[in-house]
Coordinates of C-alpha atoms in Angstrom, one line a residue:
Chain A
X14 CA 109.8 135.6 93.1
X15 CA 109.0 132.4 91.1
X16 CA 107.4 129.8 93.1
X17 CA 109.9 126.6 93.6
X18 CA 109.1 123.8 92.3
X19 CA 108.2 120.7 95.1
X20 CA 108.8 116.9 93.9
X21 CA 106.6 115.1 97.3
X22 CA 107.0 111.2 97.2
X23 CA 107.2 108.5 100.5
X24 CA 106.9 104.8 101.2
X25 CA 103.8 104.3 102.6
X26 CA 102.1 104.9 99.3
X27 CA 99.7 108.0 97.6
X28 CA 96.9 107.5 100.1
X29 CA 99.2 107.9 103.5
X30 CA 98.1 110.6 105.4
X31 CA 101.9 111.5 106.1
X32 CA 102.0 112.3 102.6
X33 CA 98.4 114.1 102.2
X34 CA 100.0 116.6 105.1
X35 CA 103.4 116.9 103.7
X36 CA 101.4 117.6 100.0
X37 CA 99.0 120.6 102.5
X38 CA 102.4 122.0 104.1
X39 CA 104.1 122.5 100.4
X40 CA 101.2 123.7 98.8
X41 CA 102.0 126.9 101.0
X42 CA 105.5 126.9 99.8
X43 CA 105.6 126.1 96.2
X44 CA 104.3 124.4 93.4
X45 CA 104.3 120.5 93.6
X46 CA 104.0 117.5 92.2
X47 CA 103.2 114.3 93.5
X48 CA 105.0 110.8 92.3
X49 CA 104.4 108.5 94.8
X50 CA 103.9 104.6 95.1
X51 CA 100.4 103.3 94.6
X52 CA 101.1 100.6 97.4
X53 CA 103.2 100.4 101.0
X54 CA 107.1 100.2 100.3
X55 CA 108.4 100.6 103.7
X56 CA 111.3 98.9 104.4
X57 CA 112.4 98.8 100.6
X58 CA 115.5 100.6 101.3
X59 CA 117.5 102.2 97.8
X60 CA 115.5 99.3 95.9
X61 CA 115.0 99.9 92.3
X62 CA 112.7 97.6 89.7
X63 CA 115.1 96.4 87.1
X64 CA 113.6 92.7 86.4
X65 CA 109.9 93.9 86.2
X66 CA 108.0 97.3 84.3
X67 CA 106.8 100.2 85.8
X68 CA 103.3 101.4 85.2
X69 CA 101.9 105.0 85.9
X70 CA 98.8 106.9 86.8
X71 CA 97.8 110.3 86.4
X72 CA 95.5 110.5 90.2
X73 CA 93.6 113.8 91.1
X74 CA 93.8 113.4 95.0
X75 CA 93.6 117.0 95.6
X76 CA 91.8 119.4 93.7
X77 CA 94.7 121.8 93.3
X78 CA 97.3 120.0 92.0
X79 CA 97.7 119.2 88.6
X80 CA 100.6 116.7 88.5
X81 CA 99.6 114.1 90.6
X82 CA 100.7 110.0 89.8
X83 CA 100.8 106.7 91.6
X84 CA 103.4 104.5 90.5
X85 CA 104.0 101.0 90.8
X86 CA 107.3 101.1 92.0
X87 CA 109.8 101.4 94.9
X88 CA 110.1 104.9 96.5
X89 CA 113.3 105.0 94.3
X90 CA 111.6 104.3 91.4
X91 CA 109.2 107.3 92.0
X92 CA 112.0 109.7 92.3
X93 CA 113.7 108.7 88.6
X94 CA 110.4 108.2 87.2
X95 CA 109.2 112.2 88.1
X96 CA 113.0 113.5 87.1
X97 CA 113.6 111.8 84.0
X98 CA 109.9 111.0 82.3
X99 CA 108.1 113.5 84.4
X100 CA 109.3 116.3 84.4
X101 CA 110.3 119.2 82.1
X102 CA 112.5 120.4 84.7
X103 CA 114.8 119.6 87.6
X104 CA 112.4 120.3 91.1
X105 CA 113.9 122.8 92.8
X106 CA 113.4 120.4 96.3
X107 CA 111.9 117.1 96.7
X108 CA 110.5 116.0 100.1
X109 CA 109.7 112.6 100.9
X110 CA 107.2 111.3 104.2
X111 CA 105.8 112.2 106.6
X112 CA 107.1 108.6 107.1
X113 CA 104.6 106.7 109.4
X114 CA 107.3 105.2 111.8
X115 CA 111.0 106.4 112.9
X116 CA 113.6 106.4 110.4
X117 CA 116.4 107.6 113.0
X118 CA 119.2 105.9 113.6
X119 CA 120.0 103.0 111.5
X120 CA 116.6 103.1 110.3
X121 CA 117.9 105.2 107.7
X122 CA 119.1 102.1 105.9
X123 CA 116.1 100.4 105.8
X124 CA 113.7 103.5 104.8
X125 CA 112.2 103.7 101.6
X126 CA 111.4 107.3 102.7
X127 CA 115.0 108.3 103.1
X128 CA 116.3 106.7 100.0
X129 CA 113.5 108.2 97.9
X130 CA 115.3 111.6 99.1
X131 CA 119.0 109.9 98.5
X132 CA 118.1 109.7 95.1
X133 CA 117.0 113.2 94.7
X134 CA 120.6 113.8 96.4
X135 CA 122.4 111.8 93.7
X136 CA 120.2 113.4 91.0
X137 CA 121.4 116.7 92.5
X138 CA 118.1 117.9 93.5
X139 CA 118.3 119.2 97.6
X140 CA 116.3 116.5 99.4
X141 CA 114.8 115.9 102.9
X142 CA 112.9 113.2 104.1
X143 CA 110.6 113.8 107.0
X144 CA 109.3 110.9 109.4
X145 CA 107.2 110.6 112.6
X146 CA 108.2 108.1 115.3
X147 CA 104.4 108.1 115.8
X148 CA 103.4 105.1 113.3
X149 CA 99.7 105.2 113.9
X150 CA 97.2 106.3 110.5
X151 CA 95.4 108.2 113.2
X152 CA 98.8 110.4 114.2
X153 CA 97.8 114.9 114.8
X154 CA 100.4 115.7 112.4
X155 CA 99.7 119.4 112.8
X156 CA 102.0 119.9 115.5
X157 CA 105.0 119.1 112.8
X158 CA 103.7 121.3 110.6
X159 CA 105.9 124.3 112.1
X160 CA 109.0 122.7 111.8
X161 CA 108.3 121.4 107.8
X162 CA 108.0 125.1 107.4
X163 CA 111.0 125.9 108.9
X164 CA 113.1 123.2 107.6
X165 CA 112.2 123.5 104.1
X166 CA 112.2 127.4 103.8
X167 CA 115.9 127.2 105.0
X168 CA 117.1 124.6 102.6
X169 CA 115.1 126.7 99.6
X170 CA 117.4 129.5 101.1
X171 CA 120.5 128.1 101.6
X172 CA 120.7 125.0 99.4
X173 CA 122.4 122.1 100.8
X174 CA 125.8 121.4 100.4
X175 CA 126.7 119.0 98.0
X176 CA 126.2 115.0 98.1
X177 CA 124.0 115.9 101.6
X178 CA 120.1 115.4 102.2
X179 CA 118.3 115.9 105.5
X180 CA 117.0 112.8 107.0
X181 CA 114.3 114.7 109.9
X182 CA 112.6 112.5 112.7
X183 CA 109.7 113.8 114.6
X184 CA 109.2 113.0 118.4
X185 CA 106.0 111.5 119.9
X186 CA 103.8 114.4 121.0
X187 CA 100.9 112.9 122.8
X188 CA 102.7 113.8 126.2
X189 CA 104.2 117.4 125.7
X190 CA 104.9 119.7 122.5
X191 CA 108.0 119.6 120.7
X192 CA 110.5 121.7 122.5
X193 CA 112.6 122.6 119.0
X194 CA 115.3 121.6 116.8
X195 CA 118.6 119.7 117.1
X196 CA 120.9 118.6 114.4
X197 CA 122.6 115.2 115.1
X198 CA 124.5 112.6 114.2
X199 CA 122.8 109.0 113.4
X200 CA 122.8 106.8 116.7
X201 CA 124.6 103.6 116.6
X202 CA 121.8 101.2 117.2
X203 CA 120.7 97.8 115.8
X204 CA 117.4 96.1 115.7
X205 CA 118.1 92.3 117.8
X206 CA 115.7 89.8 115.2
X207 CA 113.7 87.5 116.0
X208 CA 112.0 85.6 113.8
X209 CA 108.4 83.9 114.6
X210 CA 107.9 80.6 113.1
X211 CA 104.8 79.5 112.1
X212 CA 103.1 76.8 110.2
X213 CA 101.0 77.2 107.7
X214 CA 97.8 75.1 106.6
X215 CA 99.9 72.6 104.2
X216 CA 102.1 71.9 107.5
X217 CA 105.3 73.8 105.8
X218 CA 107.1 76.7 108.0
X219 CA 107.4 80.0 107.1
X220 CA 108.4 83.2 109.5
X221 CA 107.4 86.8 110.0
X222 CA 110.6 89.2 110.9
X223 CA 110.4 91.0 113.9
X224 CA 113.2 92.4 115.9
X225 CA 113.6 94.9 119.0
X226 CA 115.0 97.9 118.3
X227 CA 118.1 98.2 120.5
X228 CA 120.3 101.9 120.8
X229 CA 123.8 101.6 121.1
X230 CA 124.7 105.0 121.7
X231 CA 124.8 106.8 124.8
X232 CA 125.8 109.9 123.3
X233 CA 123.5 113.4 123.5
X234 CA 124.5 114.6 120.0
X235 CA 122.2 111.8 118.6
X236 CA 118.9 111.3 117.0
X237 CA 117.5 109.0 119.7
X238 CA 118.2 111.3 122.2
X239 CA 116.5 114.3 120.5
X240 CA 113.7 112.4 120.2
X241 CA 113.8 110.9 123.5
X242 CA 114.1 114.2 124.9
X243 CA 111.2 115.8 122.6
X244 CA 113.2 117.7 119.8
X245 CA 112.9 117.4 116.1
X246 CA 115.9 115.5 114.6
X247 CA 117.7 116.7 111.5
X248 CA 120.5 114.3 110.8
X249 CA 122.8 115.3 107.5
X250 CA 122.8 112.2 105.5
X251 CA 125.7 111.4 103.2
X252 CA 125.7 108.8 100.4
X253 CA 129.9 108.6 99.2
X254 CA 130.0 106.0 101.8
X255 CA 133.6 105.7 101.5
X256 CA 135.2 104.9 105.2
X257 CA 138.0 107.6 104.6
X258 CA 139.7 106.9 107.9
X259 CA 139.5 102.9 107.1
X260 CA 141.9 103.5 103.9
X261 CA 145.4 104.2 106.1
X262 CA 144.2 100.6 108.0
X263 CA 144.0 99.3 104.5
X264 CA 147.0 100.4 103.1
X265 CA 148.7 98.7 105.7
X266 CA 147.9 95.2 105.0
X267 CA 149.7 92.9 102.7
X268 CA 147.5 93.5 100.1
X269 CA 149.9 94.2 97.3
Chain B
X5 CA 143.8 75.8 115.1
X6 CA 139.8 76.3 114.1
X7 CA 138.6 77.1 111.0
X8 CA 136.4 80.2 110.9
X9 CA 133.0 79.9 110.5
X10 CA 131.6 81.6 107.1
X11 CA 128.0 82.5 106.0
X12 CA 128.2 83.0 102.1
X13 CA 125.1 84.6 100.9
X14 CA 124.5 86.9 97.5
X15 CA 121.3 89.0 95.3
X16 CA 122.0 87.0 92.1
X17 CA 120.2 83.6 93.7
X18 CA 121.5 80.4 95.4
X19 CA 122.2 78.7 91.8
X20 CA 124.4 81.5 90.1
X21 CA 127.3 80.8 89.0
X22 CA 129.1 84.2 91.1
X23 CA 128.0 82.3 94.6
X24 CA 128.8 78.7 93.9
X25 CA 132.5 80.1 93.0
X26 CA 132.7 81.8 96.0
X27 CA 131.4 78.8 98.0
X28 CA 134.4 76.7 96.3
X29 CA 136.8 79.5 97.1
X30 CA 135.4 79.8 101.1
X31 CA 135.7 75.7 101.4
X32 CA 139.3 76.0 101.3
X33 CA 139.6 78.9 103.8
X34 CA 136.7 77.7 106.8
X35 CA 133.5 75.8 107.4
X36 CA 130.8 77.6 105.0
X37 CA 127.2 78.2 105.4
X38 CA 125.2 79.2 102.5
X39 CA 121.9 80.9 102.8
X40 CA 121.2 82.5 99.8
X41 CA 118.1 84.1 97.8
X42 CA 115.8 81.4 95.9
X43 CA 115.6 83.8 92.8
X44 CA 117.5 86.9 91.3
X45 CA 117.5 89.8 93.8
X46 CA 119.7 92.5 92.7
X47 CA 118.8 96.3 92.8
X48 CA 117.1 95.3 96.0
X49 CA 119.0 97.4 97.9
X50 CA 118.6 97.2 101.8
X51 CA 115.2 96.3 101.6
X52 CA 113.4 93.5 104.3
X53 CA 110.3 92.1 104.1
X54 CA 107.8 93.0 106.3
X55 CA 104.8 92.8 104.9
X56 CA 105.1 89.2 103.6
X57 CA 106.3 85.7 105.0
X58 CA 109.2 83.9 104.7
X59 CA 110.4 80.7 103.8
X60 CA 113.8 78.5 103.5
X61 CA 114.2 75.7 102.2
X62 CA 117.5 73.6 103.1
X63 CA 119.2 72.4 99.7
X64 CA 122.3 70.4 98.7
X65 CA 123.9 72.1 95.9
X66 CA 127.0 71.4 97.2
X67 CA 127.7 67.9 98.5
X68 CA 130.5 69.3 101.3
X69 CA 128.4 71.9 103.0
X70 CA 125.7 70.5 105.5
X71 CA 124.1 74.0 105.9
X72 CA 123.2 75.5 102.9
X73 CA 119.3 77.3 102.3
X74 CA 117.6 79.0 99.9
X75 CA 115.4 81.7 101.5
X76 CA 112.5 83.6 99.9
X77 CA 113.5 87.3 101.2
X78 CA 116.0 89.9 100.3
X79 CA 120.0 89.5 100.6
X80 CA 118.9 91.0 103.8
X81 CA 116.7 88.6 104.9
X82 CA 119.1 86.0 104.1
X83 CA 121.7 87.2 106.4
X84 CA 119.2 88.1 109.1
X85 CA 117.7 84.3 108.6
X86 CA 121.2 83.1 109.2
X87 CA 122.4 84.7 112.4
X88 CA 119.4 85.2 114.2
X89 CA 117.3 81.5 113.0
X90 CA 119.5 79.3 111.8
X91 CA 123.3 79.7 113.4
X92 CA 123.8 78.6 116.8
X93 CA 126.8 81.0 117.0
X94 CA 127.9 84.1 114.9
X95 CA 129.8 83.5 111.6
X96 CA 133.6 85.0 111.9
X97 CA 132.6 86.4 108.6
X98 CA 130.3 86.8 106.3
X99 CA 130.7 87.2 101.8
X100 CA 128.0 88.3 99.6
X101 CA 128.5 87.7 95.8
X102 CA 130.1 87.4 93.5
X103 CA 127.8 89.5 92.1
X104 CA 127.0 89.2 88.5
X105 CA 128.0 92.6 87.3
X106 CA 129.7 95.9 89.3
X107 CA 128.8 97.5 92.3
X108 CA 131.6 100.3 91.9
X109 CA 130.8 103.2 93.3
X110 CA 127.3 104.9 93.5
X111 CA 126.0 101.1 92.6
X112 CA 126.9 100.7 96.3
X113 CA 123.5 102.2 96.9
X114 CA 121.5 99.9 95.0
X115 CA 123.3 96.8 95.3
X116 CA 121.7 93.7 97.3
X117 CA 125.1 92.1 97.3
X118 CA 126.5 94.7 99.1
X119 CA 123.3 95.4 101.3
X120 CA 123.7 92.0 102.7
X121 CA 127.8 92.6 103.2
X122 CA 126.4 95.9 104.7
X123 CA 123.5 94.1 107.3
X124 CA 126.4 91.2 108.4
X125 CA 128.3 94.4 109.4
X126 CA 125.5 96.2 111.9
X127 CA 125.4 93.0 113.2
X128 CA 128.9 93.0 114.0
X129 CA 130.0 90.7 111.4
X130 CA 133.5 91.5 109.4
X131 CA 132.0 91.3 106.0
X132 CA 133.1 91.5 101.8
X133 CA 131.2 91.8 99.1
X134 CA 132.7 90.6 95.8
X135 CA 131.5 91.7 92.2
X136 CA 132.5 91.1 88.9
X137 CA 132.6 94.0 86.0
X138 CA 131.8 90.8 83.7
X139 CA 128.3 90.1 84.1
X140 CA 127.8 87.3 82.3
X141 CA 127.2 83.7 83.8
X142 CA 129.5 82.2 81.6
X143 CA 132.2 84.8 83.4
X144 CA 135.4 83.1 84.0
X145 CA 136.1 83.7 88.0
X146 CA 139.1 81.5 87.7
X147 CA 141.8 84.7 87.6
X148 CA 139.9 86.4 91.2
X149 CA 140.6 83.4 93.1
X150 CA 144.0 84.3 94.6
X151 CA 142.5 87.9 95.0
X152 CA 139.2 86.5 97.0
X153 CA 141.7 84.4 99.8
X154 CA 144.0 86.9 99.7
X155 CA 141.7 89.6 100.9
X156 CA 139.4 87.1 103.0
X157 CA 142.7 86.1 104.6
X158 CA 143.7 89.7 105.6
X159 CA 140.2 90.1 107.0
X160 CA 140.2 87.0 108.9
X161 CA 143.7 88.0 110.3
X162 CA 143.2 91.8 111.3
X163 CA 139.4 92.2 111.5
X164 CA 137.8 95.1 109.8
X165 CA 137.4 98.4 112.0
X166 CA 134.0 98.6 113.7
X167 CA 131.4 100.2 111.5
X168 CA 133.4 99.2 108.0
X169 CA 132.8 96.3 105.6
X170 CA 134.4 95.9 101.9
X171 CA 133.4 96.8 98.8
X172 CA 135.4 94.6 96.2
X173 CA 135.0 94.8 92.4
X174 CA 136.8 92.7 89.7
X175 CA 137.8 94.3 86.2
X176 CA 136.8 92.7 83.4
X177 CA 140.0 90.2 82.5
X178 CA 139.9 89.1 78.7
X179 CA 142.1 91.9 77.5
X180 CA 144.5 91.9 80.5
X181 CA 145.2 90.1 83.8
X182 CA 144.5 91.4 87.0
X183 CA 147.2 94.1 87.7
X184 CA 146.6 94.4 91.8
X185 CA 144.5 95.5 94.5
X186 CA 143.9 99.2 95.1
X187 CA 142.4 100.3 98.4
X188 CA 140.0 103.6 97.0
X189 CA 137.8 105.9 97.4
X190 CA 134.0 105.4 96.1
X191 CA 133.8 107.5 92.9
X192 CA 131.4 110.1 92.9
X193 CA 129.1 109.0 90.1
X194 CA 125.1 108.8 88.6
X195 CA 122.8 107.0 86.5
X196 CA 121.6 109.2 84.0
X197 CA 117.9 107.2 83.5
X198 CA 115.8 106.9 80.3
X199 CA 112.6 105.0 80.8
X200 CA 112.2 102.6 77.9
X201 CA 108.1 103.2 77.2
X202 CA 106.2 100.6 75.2
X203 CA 102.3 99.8 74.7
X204 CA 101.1 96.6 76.5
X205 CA 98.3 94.5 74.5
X206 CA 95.4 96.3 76.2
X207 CA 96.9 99.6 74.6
X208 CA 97.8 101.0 78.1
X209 CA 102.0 102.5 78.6
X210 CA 104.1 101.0 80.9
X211 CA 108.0 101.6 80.9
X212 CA 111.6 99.6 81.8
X213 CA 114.0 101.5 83.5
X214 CA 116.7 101.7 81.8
X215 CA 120.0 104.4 82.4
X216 CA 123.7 104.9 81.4
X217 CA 126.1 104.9 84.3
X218 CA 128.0 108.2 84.2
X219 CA 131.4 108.4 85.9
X220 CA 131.8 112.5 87.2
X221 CA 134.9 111.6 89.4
X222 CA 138.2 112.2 87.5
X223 CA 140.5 111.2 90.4
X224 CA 142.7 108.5 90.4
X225 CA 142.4 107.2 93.7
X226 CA 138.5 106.0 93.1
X227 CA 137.3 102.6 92.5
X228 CA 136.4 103.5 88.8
X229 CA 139.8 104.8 88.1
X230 CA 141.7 101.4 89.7
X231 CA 138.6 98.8 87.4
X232 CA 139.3 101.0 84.5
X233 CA 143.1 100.1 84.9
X234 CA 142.7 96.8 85.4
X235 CA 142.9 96.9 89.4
X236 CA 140.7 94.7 91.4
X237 CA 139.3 97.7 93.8
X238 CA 138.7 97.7 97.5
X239 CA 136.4 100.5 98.9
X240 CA 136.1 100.3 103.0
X241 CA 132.4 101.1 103.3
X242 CA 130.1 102.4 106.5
X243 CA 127.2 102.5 107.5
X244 CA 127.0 105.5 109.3
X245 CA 125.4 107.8 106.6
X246 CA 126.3 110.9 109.5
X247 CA 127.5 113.8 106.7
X248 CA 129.8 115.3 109.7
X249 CA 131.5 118.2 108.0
X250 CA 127.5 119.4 107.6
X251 CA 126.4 119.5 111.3
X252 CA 128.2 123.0 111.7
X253 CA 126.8 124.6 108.3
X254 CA 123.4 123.4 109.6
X255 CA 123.8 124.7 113.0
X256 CA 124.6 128.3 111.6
X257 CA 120.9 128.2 110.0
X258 CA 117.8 129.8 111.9
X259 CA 116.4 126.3 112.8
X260 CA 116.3 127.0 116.9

């Protein structure tokens, strides 16, 4: 059987170790190339650089892979850069993470991880995005490593269905292993901001954003209770976000 | 009775021509706040800064509007800045735009305009964004006035259901005038990308993304369909990316 072809790209740039073990795990699967950003793009959501170029570097991180590039742009960027310069052909699966940090919940907004594998969902490529809720450099990532496996080798089989990509959160697992997988629904949660205002050295303000993450959701069919609870999250993620049971409210108004 | 409190905010800057319409259109509807990016944001997506201050700067743009700032950050930011620093209460709404050209249907993804509709939203905001097909800063916005209050009014009369903001688009109005609203659907569309590559003068590539917007959907209930016919569109967007109809195809996989 031909080998599959792997796109790996994150946010947290080429040298993130979430992406060094995500590139080990797919070595054993398939045959992949790496586009990913040459600096941190967390938090850059579906970004893309319109107003500014895009520069490329052919990298030789590891040894045994032969398409390997940093790119200057957003996680998005990455994505259309390996599909449409790249590439000869379509990948047959792109992965993006391991994300250092959650991206359950409405995280998934936010994530430049999850919108790298969007993209690969709009370019009609099957596409999961994995992410630990440990955010440390340090994390043992080899207790995921398992459930990538599984993950991946059942989307290769079954394909996902169409306009769907796999937005997966790994639980902390200093305290006790991961007990297996549940497929959710995203949480309804919301991060509470608070800004800290500071001065700087010319006496002007400026502020950092920082915010508490707050869930919502008290149901047990969510991400943050699979991870609360110690269980891989795999959340199907849409992107027609068409509110198809707001249209009837809309009709109804005197919009005419 | 009072007059609702409304935070304008856009991606195309604090000085396009898209947002100071709006404000003039919002003045005659409630009290307005503006806080607004200090340069040209769009494609940002739903991207925050994290990794770099902030700043505002109060301005007077508009001699009528005590509470109008330019902030530094993303569309994002700027709504963020503006409910969580510089409001004393929450806004009874929040518009983002008009945004200098279309965020019909996949442009959803990558729109700022519609990222900071989207954030007023998970805050629990009832939120529009407004874009224009035209976009050109000499774009007459003249003929979306009555649209803009007459959609802002049904908003600020019947709320939005929870979870839903709007997603309006004008069509471009030299050939015709405006024919209506249409409530739709988000077309199912792509950007097919070419990347633009050129030599800088040290002799080393870089590349412009560039792509042509390619409309798959044929149906005639989509946003595309109703701009292409003249109709000013009205998508009712969420933020819950949850791709329901795929939990139970993913629970018949061997992922236990």
């Amino acid at each position: 059987m031909k080998k599959p072809l792997i796109l790996v790209t994150n946010d947290d740039s080429i040298v993130a170790p979430g992406i060094r073990f995500l590139i080990s795990v797919m070595k054993e699967i398939g045959d992949v190339i790496v586009v990913a950003p040459d600096s941190p793009q967390s938090a850059m959501g579906h970004a893309i650089t319109i107003n500014n170029t895009l520069h490329i570097d052919k990298v030789n991180l590891d040894k045994d892979i032969e398409h390997e590039y940093s790119c200057s742009g957003t996680p998005v960027d990455c994505v259309k850069m390996a599909v449409h310069e790249i590439l000869k052909r379509k990948p047959d699966l792109c992965v993006s993470g391991i994300n250092h940090g959650s991206n359950s919940s409405i995280n998934v907004i936010y994530s430049g991880t999850m919108s790298a594998a969007v993209e690969a969902g709009i370019e009609g490529i099957p596409a999961i995005g994995f992410s630990h809720l440990d955010y440390g450099w340090g994390t043992d990532f080899e207790p995921t490593k398992e459930y990538i496996k599984k993950i991946t080798l059942e989307v290769l089989e079954h394909g996902l269905p169409e306009g769907v990509v796999l937005n997966v959160n790994f639980p902390k697992t200093e305290e006790e292993p991961i007990k297996g997988i549940q497929v959710c629904r995203q949480a309804k949660a919301a991060w509470v901001e608070k800004f800290d205002k500071r001065t700087n050295p010319q006496g002007k303000e400026y502020y950092w954003l920082t915010g508490e993450f707050v869930n919502l959701d008290k149901g047990e069919d969510t991400d943050e209770w699979a991870l609360k609870n110690g269980y891989v999250s795999v959340v199907p993620v849409q992107f027609d976000l068409t509110a198809y049971h707001a249209i009837q409210t809309l009709n109804s108004w005197n919009l005419k």
